[in-house]
Amino acid sequence: HEKQDLVGKRVLVTAGPTQEALDPVRYITNHSSGKMGFAVARRAALRGAQVTLVAGPVALPTPQGVCRVDVRSALEMFEEVKARMEEADIVVKTAAVGDFRPETTARDKIKKAGEDTMEVRLVKNPDILRYVGEHKRPGQIVCGFSMETRDLLENSAKKLNAKNADMIVANSLSEAGAGFGVDTNIVTLLTKEGAERLPLMEKEELADVILDRLLAL
Ligand code: C5P
């Protein structure tokens, strides 16, 4: 008995963290659980959209009716998004993409013998959202996420412009009930029109509000 207001729409969602390998057994990552992005994918599919979910390494079941593509690194996510963005009407970039990766990935396990310190040189990953914003076609709607420990709205407004996104969902890390791993979130939706602060919500419910607003854009 879901409203079928996304029938005929193709939605591309990215979710979860990325893993940036140091060697065959170690990687750099972040605390993203993938819950927010999976909720967006699930709700979009229930509302009739054709959904592709590019997922970093997470322990979540694939929502019913969603086409899932698993990736590990930011570079892999970038390739999958580039290959799929053209056919999407709406792109929702929920993923917490690693900003940097080790410059080299050791072929063999790095040994601890010898020195007491170790240096790892990191190089910047491509900004996938920025690429999507730069290459979006007329009528295509792009939504990014933002998580900050300070100056959330100011930084998020900058991202809206810098990445040519239509909406940024700004997550505060400093509020109870918001952020990583939990089933609820507190966000402010930023568009060119202004800011809409939403109350504490289940991620599933929030996913619906995000989709409502993107559809209205
Ligand atoms: O600039 P910042 O990382 O705070 O922006 C967050 C938004 O940008 C999220 O939507 C995230 O998915 C996206 N992003 C990306 N590629 C990166 C870094 C962030 O797509 N390398």
CSV table of N, CA and C in Angstrom, one decimal, residues 2 33 36 39 44 49 65 78 100-101 107 115 118 129 147 150 155 163 177 179 211:
chain,number,residue,atom,x,y,z
A,2,GLU,N,2.1,1.1,-0.5
A,2,GLU,CA,3.0,2.3,-0.6
A,2,GLU,C,2.5,3.2,-1.7
A,33,SER,N,27.9,2.9,8.8
A,33,SER,CA,27.3,1.6,8.8
A,33,SER,C,26.5,1.3,7.5
A,36,MET,N,21.8,4.6,6.5
A,36,MET,CA,21.1,5.7,5.9
A,36,MET,C,20.9,5.4,4.4
A,39,ALA,N,18.5,2.6,3.7
A,39,ALA,CA,17.1,3.1,3.9
A,39,ALA,C,16.6,3.9,2.7
A,44,ALA,N,13.0,4.0,-1.8
A,44,ALA,CA,12.8,4.4,-3.2
A,44,ALA,C,12.3,3.2,-3.9
A,49,ALA,N,10.6,3.1,-7.6
A,49,ALA,CA,11.7,3.4,-8.4
A,49,ALA,C,12.5,2.2,-8.8
A,65,GLY,N,14.2,-5.9,-4.3
A,65,GLY,CA,14.0,-5.2,-5.5
A,65,GLY,C,15.1,-4.3,-5.9
A,78,PHE,N,34.0,5.0,-7.5
A,78,PHE,CA,34.1,6.0,-8.5
A,78,PHE,C,33.8,5.4,-9.9
A,100,PHE,N,41.2,10.0,1.4
A,100,PHE,CA,42.6,9.7,1.0
A,100,PHE,C,42.8,8.2,1.0
A,101,ARG,N,43.7,7.7,0.2
A,101,ARG,CA,44.1,6.3,0.2
A,101,ARG,C,45.6,6.2,0.3
A,107,ARG,N,52.2,-5.3,-1.8
A,107,ARG,CA,51.8,-6.6,-2.3
A,107,ARG,C,51.8,-7.7,-1.2
A,115,GLU,N,62.0,-0.6,12.7
A,115,GLU,CA,61.7,0.7,13.2
A,115,GLU,C,60.5,0.7,14.2
A,118,MET,N,56.3,4.3,11.8
A,118,MET,CA,56.1,4.0,10.4
A,118,MET,C,55.4,5.1,9.7
A,129,LEU,N,31.1,12.9,-5.6
A,129,LEU,CA,29.9,13.8,-5.6
A,129,LEU,C,30.2,15.0,-6.5
A,147,MET,N,28.7,15.5,7.0
A,147,MET,CA,28.8,15.2,8.4
A,147,MET,C,30.0,16.0,8.9
A,150,ARG,N,32.0,20.5,13.4
A,150,ARG,CA,31.8,21.9,13.7
A,150,ARG,C,31.3,22.7,12.5
A,155,ASN,N,29.6,24.8,6.5
A,155,ASN,CA,30.4,23.9,5.7
A,155,ASN,C,29.5,23.2,4.6
A,163,LYS,N,30.0,21.5,-5.0
A,163,LYS,CA,29.8,20.2,-5.7
A,163,LYS,C,28.7,20.3,-6.6
A,177,GLY,N,21.4,10.6,19.1
A,177,GLY,CA,20.4,10.1,18.1
A,177,GLY,C,20.8,10.4,16.7
A,179,GLY,N,23.8,10.2,13.5
A,179,GLY,CA,25.1,9.8,13.1
A,179,GLY,C,25.3,8.3,12.8
A,211,LEU,N,13.4,11.7,-0.1
A,211,LEU,CA,12.9,11.4,-1.5
A,211,LEU,C,11.8,12.3,-1.9
